[in-house]
Amino acid sequence: MKIAVPSMPGVFQMSADVAVDCLAAAAERGLRAFIVFGVVDRARKDATGSAAVDEGNVVCDLIRKIKAARLPLLAITDLCLCEYTAHGHCGLLAADQSTVDNDRTLPLLARQAVNHARAGADVIAPSGMMDGAVAAVRAALDDGGFADTAVLSYAVKYASGFYGPFRDAADSTPAFGDRRGYQMDPARGVEEALREVTLDIEQGADLIMVKPALPYLDILARVRESVHVPVLAYQVSGEYAMLEAAIANGWLDRERVVSESLNAIKRAGADLIVSYYADRF
Ligand code: PBG
Ligand code: ZN
């Protein structure tokens, strides 16, 4: 199964078997790492995101297949509930249904992380901006015998309009409200970003992420100079869609603008870049 994502030309939802072939070919071309996001049918989504903690879900299945095929790829898994909850929020809802219940979400993230590690994931990436997620995941991994599995925290993640196409791809747009209660305010200054990063490193994050990339290069540069762990930048779905839309119209030259964008992210200080162009550039 391979389904095109309309707002992201060149990007596809794939079943695990198709994704394994795709990654095997990419590894041949020199790709060294990938990050996997789970997409499940509407019918399998529920209030608690139970598909997220199912060891037989598509993410665990893909990781097991990749490891069985011994592909030379670092396997990173995105860790969040929003792709699995019917309401599309990144955590369980509080009793009044108006906000996310941060603390009741943590044990679920811990279980999901251990499942991913047991399937063979090398790096677990909590992306939901739940407070204490890094500590909860780290402790669960250590208890489960996965002390060597790394944690990549989406430490600096803004409540951005640039995630729109991803939410089409993962069918994860919140059914009501938005993610401003847990993601960061785009208008706030660098201090808040540095505080988030510090908290996550104290909790045991091995790597940290700034996201989106291009609209936040100033934040990326400041974060890079103030921490001593690898810093990743995520060129998100909207950044990709924006370039591809102009390219499709003949208004921009792909080769040049993709290279300029990725170089800008690199120059600002990214040690690693998560990009939908990774395989092509
Ligand atoms: C899940 C998650 C999102 C993205 C990565 N992990 C969506 C969101 O926060 O709404 C966005 C990725 C992209 O736009 O490419 N929490
Ligand atoms: Zn989420």
PDB file of C-alpha atoms and ligand atoms in Angstrom:
ATOM      1  CA  MET A   1       0.000   0.000   0.000  1.00  0.00           C
ATOM      2  CA  LYS A   2       1.312   3.394  -1.028  1.00  0.00           C
ATOM      3  CA  ILE A   3      -0.894   6.490  -0.938  1.00  0.00           C
ATOM      4  CA  ALA A   4       0.164   9.943  -2.098  1.00  0.00           C
ATOM      5  CA  VAL A   5      -0.263  12.818   0.362  1.00  0.00           C
ATOM      6  CA  PRO A   6      -1.975  15.564  -1.691  1.00  0.00           C
ATOM      7  CA  SER A   7      -0.465  18.535   0.136  1.00  0.00           C
ATOM      8  CA  MET A   8       3.031  16.985  -0.003  1.00  0.00           C
ATOM      9  CA  PRO A   9       3.804  15.932  -3.588  1.00  0.00           C
ATOM     10  CA  GLY A  10       6.494  13.224  -3.510  1.00  0.00           C
ATOM     11  CA  VAL A  11       5.563  12.034   0.016  1.00  0.00           C
ATOM     12  CA  PHE A  12       3.550   8.869   0.622  1.00  0.00           C
ATOM     13  CA  GLN A  13       1.832   6.928   3.358  1.00  0.00           C
ATOM     14  CA  MET A  14       3.195   3.380   3.090  1.00  0.00           C
ATOM     15  CA  SER A  15       2.433  -0.010   4.540  1.00  0.00           C
ATOM     16  CA  ALA A  16       5.381  -1.595   6.357  1.00  0.00           C
ATOM     17  CA  ASP A  17       6.346  -3.912   3.470  1.00  0.00           C
ATOM     18  CA  VAL A  18       6.480  -1.010   0.989  1.00  0.00           C
ATOM     19  CA  ALA A  19       8.388   1.154   3.487  1.00  0.00           C
ATOM     20  CA  VAL A  20      11.020  -1.573   3.968  1.00  0.00           C
ATOM     21  CA  ASP A  21      11.682  -1.702   0.212  1.00  0.00           C
ATOM     22  CA  CYS A  22      11.764   2.089   0.043  1.00  0.00           C
ATOM     23  CA  LEU A  23      14.241   2.313   2.941  1.00  0.00           C
ATOM     24  CA  ALA A  24      16.400  -0.499   1.545  1.00  0.00           C
ATOM     25  CA  ALA A  25      16.743   1.434  -1.721  1.00  0.00           C
ATOM     26  CA  ALA A  26      17.466   4.653   0.158  1.00  0.00           C
ATOM     27  CA  ALA A  27      20.118   2.916   2.273  1.00  0.00           C
ATOM     28  CA  GLU A  28      21.809   1.827  -0.980  1.00  0.00           C
ATOM     29  CA  ARG A  29      21.907   5.494  -1.992  1.00  0.00           C
ATOM     30  CA  GLY A  30      23.548   6.440   1.304  1.00  0.00           C
ATOM     31  CA  LEU A  31      20.678   7.263   3.653  1.00  0.00           C
ATOM     32  CA  ARG A  32      21.806   6.602   7.225  1.00  0.00           C
ATOM     33  CA  ALA A  33      18.756   7.244   9.391  1.00  0.00           C
ATOM     34  CA  PHE A  34      14.994   7.526   9.233  1.00  0.00           C
ATOM     35  CA  ILE A  35      12.121   8.542  11.499  1.00  0.00           C
ATOM     36  CA  VAL A  36       8.822   6.686  11.438  1.00  0.00           C
ATOM     37  CA  PHE A  37       5.339   8.050  12.163  1.00  0.00           C
ATOM     38  CA  GLY A  38       2.386   5.727  12.613  1.00  0.00           C
ATOM     39  CA  VAL A  39      -0.773   6.236  10.573  1.00  0.00           C
ATOM     40  CA  VAL A  40      -3.818   4.200  11.553  1.00  0.00           C
ATOM     41  CA  ASP A  41      -7.337   3.946  10.153  1.00  0.00           C
ATOM     42  CA  ARG A  42      -9.968   6.241  11.657  1.00  0.00           C
ATOM     43  CA  ALA A  43     -11.836   3.151  12.865  1.00  0.00           C
ATOM     44  CA  ARG A  44      -8.838   2.127  15.003  1.00  0.00           C
ATOM     45  CA  LYS A  45      -8.587   5.503  16.745  1.00  0.00           C
ATOM     46  CA  ASP A  46     -10.162   5.905  20.179  1.00  0.00           C
ATOM     47  CA  ALA A  47     -10.193   8.309  23.124  1.00  0.00           C
ATOM     48  CA  THR A  48      -7.074   6.855  24.753  1.00  0.00           C
ATOM     49  CA  GLY A  49      -5.084   6.170  21.593  1.00  0.00           C
ATOM     50  CA  SER A  50      -4.891   2.475  22.413  1.00  0.00           C
ATOM     51  CA  ALA A  51      -3.372   1.642  19.014  1.00  0.00           C
ATOM     52  CA  ALA A  52      -0.303   3.587  20.163  1.00  0.00           C
ATOM     53  CA  VAL A  53       0.513   1.003  22.824  1.00  0.00           C
ATOM     54  CA  ASP A  54      -0.283  -2.024  20.670  1.00  0.00           C
ATOM     55  CA  GLU A  55       2.917  -4.034  20.091  1.00  0.00           C
ATOM     56  CA  GLY A  56       1.482  -5.178  16.785  1.00  0.00           C
ATOM     57  CA  ASN A  57       0.993  -1.649  15.416  1.00  0.00           C
ATOM     58  CA  VAL A  58       2.503  -0.491  12.155  1.00  0.00           C
ATOM     59  CA  VAL A  59       5.447   1.312  13.777  1.00  0.00           C
ATOM     60  CA  CYS A  60       6.630  -1.752  15.739  1.00  0.00           C
ATOM     61  CA  ASP A  61       6.006  -3.927  12.694  1.00  0.00           C
ATOM     62  CA  LEU A  62       8.154  -1.704  10.464  1.00  0.00           C
ATOM     63  CA  ILE A  63      11.003  -1.515  12.958  1.00  0.00           C
ATOM     64  CA  ARG A  64      11.035  -5.298  13.391  1.00  0.00           C
ATOM     65  CA  LYS A  65      11.133  -5.736   9.602  1.00  0.00           C
ATOM     66  CA  ILE A  66      13.964  -3.206   9.179  1.00  0.00           C
ATOM     67  CA  LYS A  67      16.037  -4.868  11.885  1.00  0.00           C
ATOM     68  CA  ALA A  68      15.313  -8.359  10.516  1.00  0.00           C
ATOM     69  CA  ALA A  69      16.526  -7.171   7.099  1.00  0.00           C
ATOM     70  CA  ARG A  70      19.679  -5.842   8.812  1.00  0.00           C
ATOM     71  CA  LEU A  71      19.501  -2.538   6.967  1.00  0.00           C
ATOM     72  CA  PRO A  72      22.320  -0.186   8.027  1.00  0.00           C
ATOM     73  CA  LEU A  73      19.909   2.483   9.206  1.00  0.00           C
ATOM     74  CA  LEU A  74      19.464   4.276  12.518  1.00  0.00           C
ATOM     75  CA  ALA A  75      15.784   3.779  13.377  1.00  0.00           C
ATOM     76  CA  ILE A  76      14.078   6.694  15.117  1.00  0.00           C
ATOM     77  CA  THR A  77      10.437   6.483  16.210  1.00  0.00           C
ATOM     78  CA  ASP A  78       8.156   9.455  16.771  1.00  0.00           C
ATOM     79  CA  LEU A  79       6.465   9.031  20.142  1.00  0.00           C
ATOM     80  CA  CYS A  80       3.076  10.692  20.509  1.00  0.00           C
ATOM     81  CA  LEU A  81      -0.603   9.857  20.863  1.00  0.00           C
ATOM     82  CA  CYS A  82      -2.070  12.289  18.305  1.00  0.00           C
ATOM     83  CA  GLU A  83      -1.850   9.854  15.393  1.00  0.00           C
ATOM     84  CA  TYR A  84      -3.876   7.317  17.425  1.00  0.00           C
ATOM     85  CA  THR A  85      -6.450   9.337  19.381  1.00  0.00           C
ATOM     86  CA  ALA A  86      -9.889   9.947  17.850  1.00  0.00           C
ATOM     87  CA  HIS A  87      -9.770  13.550  19.093  1.00  0.00           C
ATOM     88  CA  GLY A  88      -6.312  14.090  17.592  1.00  0.00           C
ATOM     89  CA  HIS A  89      -4.703  15.583  20.699  1.00  0.00           C
ATOM     90  CA  CYS A  90      -1.219  14.543  21.808  1.00  0.00           C
ATOM     91  CA  GLY A  91      -2.389  13.202  25.167  1.00  0.00           C
ATOM     92  CA  LEU A  92      -5.366  11.894  27.094  1.00  0.00           C
ATOM     93  CA  LEU A  93      -8.090  14.471  27.638  1.00  0.00           C
ATOM     94  CA  ALA A  94      -8.801  15.845  31.105  1.00  0.00           C
ATOM     95  CA  ALA A  95     -12.167  15.071  32.711  1.00  0.00           C
ATOM     96  CA  ASP A  96     -13.720  18.290  31.401  1.00  0.00           C
ATOM     97  CA  GLN A  97     -12.473  17.393  27.888  1.00  0.00           C
ATOM     98  CA  SER A  98     -11.116  20.906  27.393  1.00  0.00           C
ATOM     99  CA  THR A  99      -7.407  20.259  27.877  1.00  0.00           C
ATOM    100  CA  VAL A 100      -4.896  17.447  27.872  1.00  0.00           C
ATOM    101  CA  ASP A 101      -4.187  15.583  31.119  1.00  0.00           C
ATOM    102  CA  ASN A 102      -0.398  15.774  31.036  1.00  0.00           C
ATOM    103  CA  ASP A 103       0.388  13.433  33.906  1.00  0.00           C
ATOM    104  CA  ARG A 104      -2.029  10.637  32.985  1.00  0.00           C
ATOM    105  CA  THR A 105      -0.482  10.658  29.497  1.00  0.00           C
ATOM    106  CA  LEU A 106       3.049   9.903  30.713  1.00  0.00           C
ATOM    107  CA  PRO A 107       2.554   6.174  31.534  1.00  0.00           C
ATOM    108  CA  LEU A 108       1.157   5.611  28.047  1.00  0.00           C
ATOM    109  CA  LEU A 109       4.175   7.275  26.455  1.00  0.00           C
ATOM    110  CA  ALA A 110       6.406   5.108  28.656  1.00  0.00           C
ATOM    111  CA  ARG A 111       4.680   1.920  27.443  1.00  0.00           C
ATOM    112  CA  GLN A 112       4.783   3.037  23.820  1.00  0.00           C
ATOM    113  CA  ALA A 113       8.515   3.785  24.169  1.00  0.00           C
ATOM    114  CA  VAL A 114       9.309   0.349  25.582  1.00  0.00           C
ATOM    115  CA  ASN A 115       7.345  -1.280  22.743  1.00  0.00           C
ATOM    116  CA  HIS A 116       9.366   0.672  20.196  1.00  0.00           C
ATOM    117  CA  ALA A 117      12.637  -0.246  21.902  1.00  0.00           C
ATOM    118  CA  ARG A 118      11.687  -3.912  22.107  1.00  0.00           C
ATOM    119  CA  ALA A 119      10.894  -3.870  18.371  1.00  0.00           C
ATOM    120  CA  GLY A 120      14.431  -2.572  17.808  1.00  0.00           C
ATOM    121  CA  ALA A 121      14.236   1.232  17.679  1.00  0.00           C
ATOM    122  CA  ASP A 122      17.601   2.915  18.244  1.00  0.00           C
ATOM    123  CA  VAL A 123      16.220   6.330  19.175  1.00  0.00           C
ATOM    124  CA  ILE A 124      12.862   7.238  20.721  1.00  0.00           C
ATOM    125  CA  ALA A 125      11.585  10.738  19.985  1.00  0.00           C
ATOM    126  CA  PRO A 126       8.842  12.109  22.254  1.00  0.00           C
ATOM    127  CA  SER A 127       7.158  14.827  20.162  1.00  0.00           C
ATOM    128  CA  GLY A 128       4.066  15.750  22.145  1.00  0.00           C
ATOM    129  CA  MET A 129       5.505  18.424  24.455  1.00  0.00           C
ATOM    130  CA  MET A 130       4.106  16.744  27.576  1.00  0.00           C
ATOM    131  CA  ASP A 131       5.983  17.975  30.668  1.00  0.00           C
ATOM    132  CA  GLY A 132       8.107  15.208  32.165  1.00  0.00           C
ATOM    133  CA  ALA A 133       7.883  12.963  29.093  1.00  0.00           C
ATOM    134  CA  VAL A 134      11.647  12.638  28.720  1.00  0.00           C
ATOM    135  CA  ALA A 135      12.101  11.542  32.347  1.00  0.00           C
ATOM    136  CA  ALA A 136       9.202   9.085  32.133  1.00  0.00           C
ATOM    137  CA  VAL A 137      10.465   7.562  28.903  1.00  0.00           C
ATOM    138  CA  ARG A 138      14.066   7.391  30.113  1.00  0.00           C
ATOM    139  CA  ALA A 139      13.055   5.622  33.336  1.00  0.00           C
ATOM    140  CA  ALA A 140      10.825   3.132  31.516  1.00  0.00           C
ATOM    141  CA  LEU A 141      13.552   2.325  28.993  1.00  0.00           C
ATOM    142  CA  ASP A 142      16.118   1.786  31.747  1.00  0.00           C
ATOM    143  CA  ASP A 143      13.726  -0.417  33.744  1.00  0.00           C
ATOM    144  CA  GLY A 144      12.892  -2.402  30.620  1.00  0.00           C
ATOM    145  CA  GLY A 145      16.543  -3.206  29.932  1.00  0.00           C
ATOM    146  CA  PHE A 146      16.950  -0.618  27.181  1.00  0.00           C
ATOM    147  CA  ALA A 147      19.571   1.630  28.720  1.00  0.00           C
ATOM    148  CA  ASP A 148      21.291   1.949  25.339  1.00  0.00           C
ATOM    149  CA  THR A 149      18.217   3.216  23.533  1.00  0.00           C
ATOM    150  CA  ALA A 150      18.597   6.963  23.083  1.00  0.00           C
ATOM    151  CA  VAL A 151      16.006   9.675  23.648  1.00  0.00           C
ATOM    152  CA  LEU A 152      15.634  12.504  21.144  1.00  0.00           C
ATOM    153  CA  SER A 153      13.425  15.188  22.620  1.00  0.00           C
ATOM    154  CA  TYR A 154      11.364  17.538  20.513  1.00  0.00           C
ATOM    155  CA  ALA A 155      12.333  20.057  23.179  1.00  0.00           C
ATOM    156  CA  VAL A 156      11.591  23.232  21.249  1.00  0.00           C
ATOM    157  CA  LYS A 157       8.392  22.719  19.327  1.00  0.00           C
ATOM    158  CA  TYR A 158       6.266  25.689  18.386  1.00  0.00           C
ATOM    159  CA  ALA A 159       2.487  25.649  17.927  1.00  0.00           C
ATOM    160  CA  SER A 160       3.079  26.223  14.233  1.00  0.00           C
ATOM    161  CA  GLY A 161       0.861  26.618  11.203  1.00  0.00           C
ATOM    162  CA  PHE A 162       3.564  24.786   9.277  1.00  0.00           C
ATOM    163  CA  TYR A 163       2.387  21.351  10.499  1.00  0.00           C
ATOM    164  CA  GLY A 164      -0.798  21.485   8.396  1.00  0.00           C
ATOM    165  CA  PRO A 165       0.236  19.060   5.632  1.00  0.00           C
ATOM    166  CA  PHE A 166       1.576  16.528   8.176  1.00  0.00           C
ATOM    167  CA  ARG A 167      -1.811  16.478   9.874  1.00  0.00           C
ATOM    168  CA  ASP A 168      -3.395  15.666   6.513  1.00  0.00           C
ATOM    169  CA  ALA A 169      -0.858  12.865   6.089  1.00  0.00           C
ATOM    170  CA  ALA A 170      -1.387  11.418   9.579  1.00  0.00           C
ATOM    171  CA  ASP A 171      -5.091  12.345   9.827  1.00  0.00           C
ATOM    172  CA  SER A 172      -4.194  13.918  13.171  1.00  0.00           C
ATOM    173  CA  THR A 173      -5.775  17.381  13.096  1.00  0.00           C
ATOM    174  CA  PRO A 174      -7.298  18.029  16.547  1.00  0.00           C
ATOM    175  CA  ALA A 175     -11.075  17.525  16.383  1.00  0.00           C
ATOM    176  CA  PHE A 176     -11.501  20.650  18.529  1.00  0.00           C
ATOM    177  CA  GLY A 177      -9.250  23.359  19.903  1.00  0.00           C
ATOM    178  CA  ASP A 178      -5.564  23.447  19.040  1.00  0.00           C
ATOM    179  CA  ARG A 179      -2.186  22.458  20.479  1.00  0.00           C
ATOM    180  CA  ARG A 180      -1.359  25.841  22.023  1.00  0.00           C
ATOM    181  CA  GLY A 181      -1.879  24.402  25.504  1.00  0.00           C
ATOM    182  CA  TYR A 182       1.225  22.238  25.181  1.00  0.00           C
ATOM    183  CA  GLN A 183       3.238  23.464  22.186  1.00  0.00           C
ATOM    184  CA  MET A 184       5.164  26.753  22.388  1.00  0.00           C
ATOM    185  CA  ASP A 185       3.922  30.224  21.455  1.00  0.00           C
ATOM    186  CA  PRO A 186       5.705  31.274  18.221  1.00  0.00           C
ATOM    187  CA  ALA A 187       5.861  34.862  19.409  1.00  0.00           C
ATOM    188  CA  ARG A 188       7.824  34.134  22.573  1.00  0.00           C
ATOM    189  CA  GLY A 189      11.537  34.784  22.901  1.00  0.00           C
ATOM    190  CA  VAL A 190      14.573  32.562  22.994  1.00  0.00           C
ATOM    191  CA  GLU A 191      14.567  32.305  26.822  1.00  0.00           C
ATOM    192  CA  GLU A 192      11.590  29.975  26.770  1.00  0.00           C
ATOM    193  CA  ALA A 193      13.316  27.761  24.217  1.00  0.00           C
ATOM    194  CA  LEU A 194      16.470  27.574  26.325  1.00  0.00           C
ATOM    195  CA  ARG A 195      14.410  26.705  29.386  1.00  0.00           C
ATOM    196  CA  GLU A 196      12.642  23.843  27.576  1.00  0.00           C
ATOM    197  CA  VAL A 197      15.974  22.516  26.359  1.00  0.00           C
ATOM    198  CA  THR A 198      17.537  22.678  29.820  1.00  0.00           C
ATOM    199  CA  LEU A 199      14.627  20.816  31.407  1.00  0.00           C
ATOM    200  CA  ASP A 200      14.778  18.032  28.825  1.00  0.00           C
ATOM    201  CA  ILE A 201      18.545  17.598  29.076  1.00  0.00           C
ATOM    202  CA  GLU A 202      18.241  17.431  32.874  1.00  0.00           C
ATOM    203  CA  GLN A 203      15.649  14.678  32.385  1.00  0.00           C
ATOM    204  CA  GLY A 204      18.049  12.678  30.249  1.00  0.00           C
ATOM    205  CA  ALA A 205      17.551  13.702  26.632  1.00  0.00           C
ATOM    206  CA  ASP A 206      20.523  12.510  24.538  1.00  0.00           C
ATOM    207  CA  LEU A 207      19.634  14.700  21.584  1.00  0.00           C
ATOM    208  CA  ILE A 208      17.281  17.636  21.205  1.00  0.00           C
ATOM    209  CA  MET A 209      15.226  19.031  18.344  1.00  0.00           C
ATOM    210  CA  VAL A 210      14.125  22.478  17.241  1.00  0.00           C
ATOM    211  CA  LYS A 211      11.012  22.540  15.094  1.00  0.00           C
ATOM    212  CA  PRO A 212      10.044  23.974  12.610  1.00  0.00           C
ATOM    213  CA  ALA A 213      13.428  24.898  11.160  1.00  0.00           C
ATOM    214  CA  LEU A 214      13.460  27.808   8.706  1.00  0.00           C
ATOM    215  CA  PRO A 215      11.183  30.225  10.625  1.00  0.00           C
ATOM    216  CA  TYR A 216      13.178  29.547  13.811  1.00  0.00           C
ATOM    217  CA  LEU A 217      16.822  29.679  12.661  1.00  0.00           C
ATOM    218  CA  ASP A 218      17.561  32.309  15.309  1.00  0.00           C
ATOM    219  CA  ILE A 219      16.338  29.953  18.022  1.00  0.00           C
ATOM    220  CA  LEU A 220      18.320  27.080  16.501  1.00  0.00           C
ATOM    221  CA  ALA A 221      21.534  29.123  16.537  1.00  0.00           C
ATOM    222  CA  ARG A 222      21.063  30.164  20.164  1.00  0.00           C
ATOM    223  CA  VAL A 223      20.194  26.638  21.274  1.00  0.00           C
ATOM    224  CA  ARG A 224      23.227  25.215  19.464  1.00  0.00           C
ATOM    225  CA  GLU A 225      25.615  27.536  21.259  1.00  0.00           C
ATOM    226  CA  SER A 226      24.130  26.896  24.698  1.00  0.00           C
ATOM    227  CA  VAL A 227      23.957  23.089  24.951  1.00  0.00           C
ATOM    228  CA  HIS A 228      26.411  20.196  24.742  1.00  0.00           C
ATOM    229  CA  VAL A 229      24.246  17.563  23.076  1.00  0.00           C
ATOM    230  CA  PRO A 230      23.567  17.123  19.354  1.00  0.00           C
ATOM    231  CA  VAL A 231      20.894  19.528  18.102  1.00  0.00           C
ATOM    232  CA  LEU A 232      18.537  18.484  15.337  1.00  0.00           C
ATOM    233  CA  ALA A 233      16.350  20.739  13.234  1.00  0.00           C
ATOM    234  CA  TYR A 234      13.172  19.527  11.606  1.00  0.00           C
ATOM    235  CA  GLN A 235      12.274  20.963   8.206  1.00  0.00           C
ATOM    236  CA  VAL A 236       8.558  20.318   8.646  1.00  0.00           C
ATOM    237  CA  SER A 237       5.739  19.451   6.287  1.00  0.00           C
ATOM    238  CA  GLY A 238       4.692  23.067   5.680  1.00  0.00           C
ATOM    239  CA  GLU A 239       8.229  24.083   4.779  1.00  0.00           C
ATOM    240  CA  TYR A 240       8.269  21.233   2.272  1.00  0.00           C
ATOM    241  CA  ALA A 241       4.789  22.050   0.917  1.00  0.00           C
ATOM    242  CA  MET A 242       5.668  25.718   0.523  1.00  0.00           C
ATOM    243  CA  LEU A 243       8.733  24.921  -1.586  1.00  0.00           C
ATOM    244  CA  GLU A 244       6.990  22.219  -3.605  1.00  0.00           C
ATOM    245  CA  ALA A 245       3.994  24.438  -4.417  1.00  0.00           C
ATOM    246  CA  ALA A 246       6.211  27.138  -5.875  1.00  0.00           C
ATOM    247  CA  ILE A 247       8.389  24.569  -7.650  1.00  0.00           C
ATOM    248  CA  ALA A 248       5.286  22.969  -9.219  1.00  0.00           C
ATOM    249  CA  ASN A 249       4.302  26.370 -10.587  1.00  0.00           C
ATOM    250  CA  GLY A 250       7.723  26.839 -12.131  1.00  0.00           C
ATOM    251  CA  TRP A 251       8.377  29.794  -9.822  1.00  0.00           C
ATOM    252  CA  LEU A 252      11.342  28.301  -7.993  1.00  0.00           C
ATOM    253  CA  ASP A 253      14.135  25.950  -9.033  1.00  0.00           C
ATOM    254  CA  ARG A 254      14.059  22.855  -6.774  1.00  0.00           C
ATOM    255  CA  GLU A 255      17.770  22.064  -6.882  1.00  0.00           C
ATOM    256  CA  ARG A 256      18.704  25.580  -5.784  1.00  0.00           C
ATOM    257  CA  VAL A 257      16.051  26.375  -3.196  1.00  0.00           C
ATOM    258  CA  VAL A 258      16.167  23.033  -1.406  1.00  0.00           C
ATOM    259  CA  SER A 259      19.930  23.243  -1.192  1.00  0.00           C
ATOM    260  CA  GLU A 260      19.779  26.853   0.059  1.00  0.00           C
ATOM    261  CA  SER A 261      17.181  25.977   2.690  1.00  0.00           C
ATOM    262  CA  LEU A 262      19.097  22.968   3.991  1.00  0.00           C
ATOM    263  CA  ASN A 263      22.349  24.913   3.980  1.00  0.00           C
ATOM    264  CA  ALA A 264      20.729  27.693   6.012  1.00  0.00           C
ATOM    265  CA  ILE A 265      19.589  25.167   8.597  1.00  0.00           C
ATOM    266  CA  LYS A 266      23.044  23.627   8.700  1.00  0.00           C
ATOM    267  CA  ARG A 267      24.733  27.027   8.970  1.00  0.00           C
ATOM    268  CA  ALA A 268      22.465  28.030  11.849  1.00  0.00           C
ATOM    269  CA  GLY A 269      23.894  25.091  13.756  1.00  0.00           C
ATOM    270  CA  ALA A 270      21.927  21.903  13.113  1.00  0.00           C
ATOM    271  CA  ASP A 271      24.046  18.803  13.702  1.00  0.00           C
ATOM    272  CA  LEU A 272      21.399  16.698  11.995  1.00  0.00           C
ATOM    273  CA  ILE A 273      18.428  17.664   9.857  1.00  0.00           C
ATOM    274  CA  VAL A 274      15.119  15.833   9.631  1.00  0.00           C
ATOM    275  CA  SER A 275      13.803  16.539   6.135  1.00  0.00           C
ATOM    276  CA  TYR A 276      11.350  15.122   3.639  1.00  0.00           C
ATOM    277  CA  TYR A 277      14.155  15.722   1.121  1.00  0.00           C
ATOM    278  CA  ALA A 278      16.675  13.563   2.998  1.00  0.00           C
ATOM    279  CA  ASP A 279      16.604  10.732   0.501  1.00  0.00           C
ATOM    280  CA  ARG A 280      16.843  13.023  -2.528  1.00  0.00           C
ATOM    281  CA  PHE A 281      19.615  15.333  -1.290  1.00  0.00           C
TER     282      PHE A 281
HETATM  283  C1  PBG B   1       3.212  14.722  16.451  1.00  0.00           C
HETATM  284  C2  PBG B   1       4.031  15.362  15.398  1.00  0.00           C
HETATM  285  C3  PBG B   1       3.663  16.401  14.525  1.00  0.00           C
HETATM  286  C4  PBG B   1       4.745  16.598  13.673  1.00  0.00           C
HETATM  287  C5  PBG B   1       5.733  15.722  14.072  1.00  0.00           C
HETATM  288  N1  PBG B   1       5.282  14.979  15.153  1.00  0.00           N
HETATM  289  C6  PBG B   1       2.386  17.082  14.354  1.00  0.00           C
HETATM  290  C7  PBG B   1       1.878  18.111  15.246  1.00  0.00           C
HETATM  291  O1  PBG B   1       2.474  18.498  16.252  1.00  0.00           O
HETATM  292  O2  PBG B   1       0.763  18.527  14.938  1.00  0.00           O
HETATM  293  C8  PBG B   1       4.778  17.577  12.540  1.00  0.00           C
HETATM  294  C9  PBG B   1       5.724  17.204  11.462  1.00  0.00           C
HETATM  295  C10 PBG B   1       5.612  17.972  10.194  1.00  0.00           C
HETATM  296  O3  PBG B   1       4.852  18.951  10.060  1.00  0.00           O
HETATM  297  O4  PBG B   1       6.332  17.587   9.265  1.00  0.00           O
HETATM  298  N2  PBG B   1       3.165  15.381  17.677  1.00  0.00           N
HETATM  299 ZN    ZN B   2       1.310  14.724  18.850  1.00  0.00          ZN
END
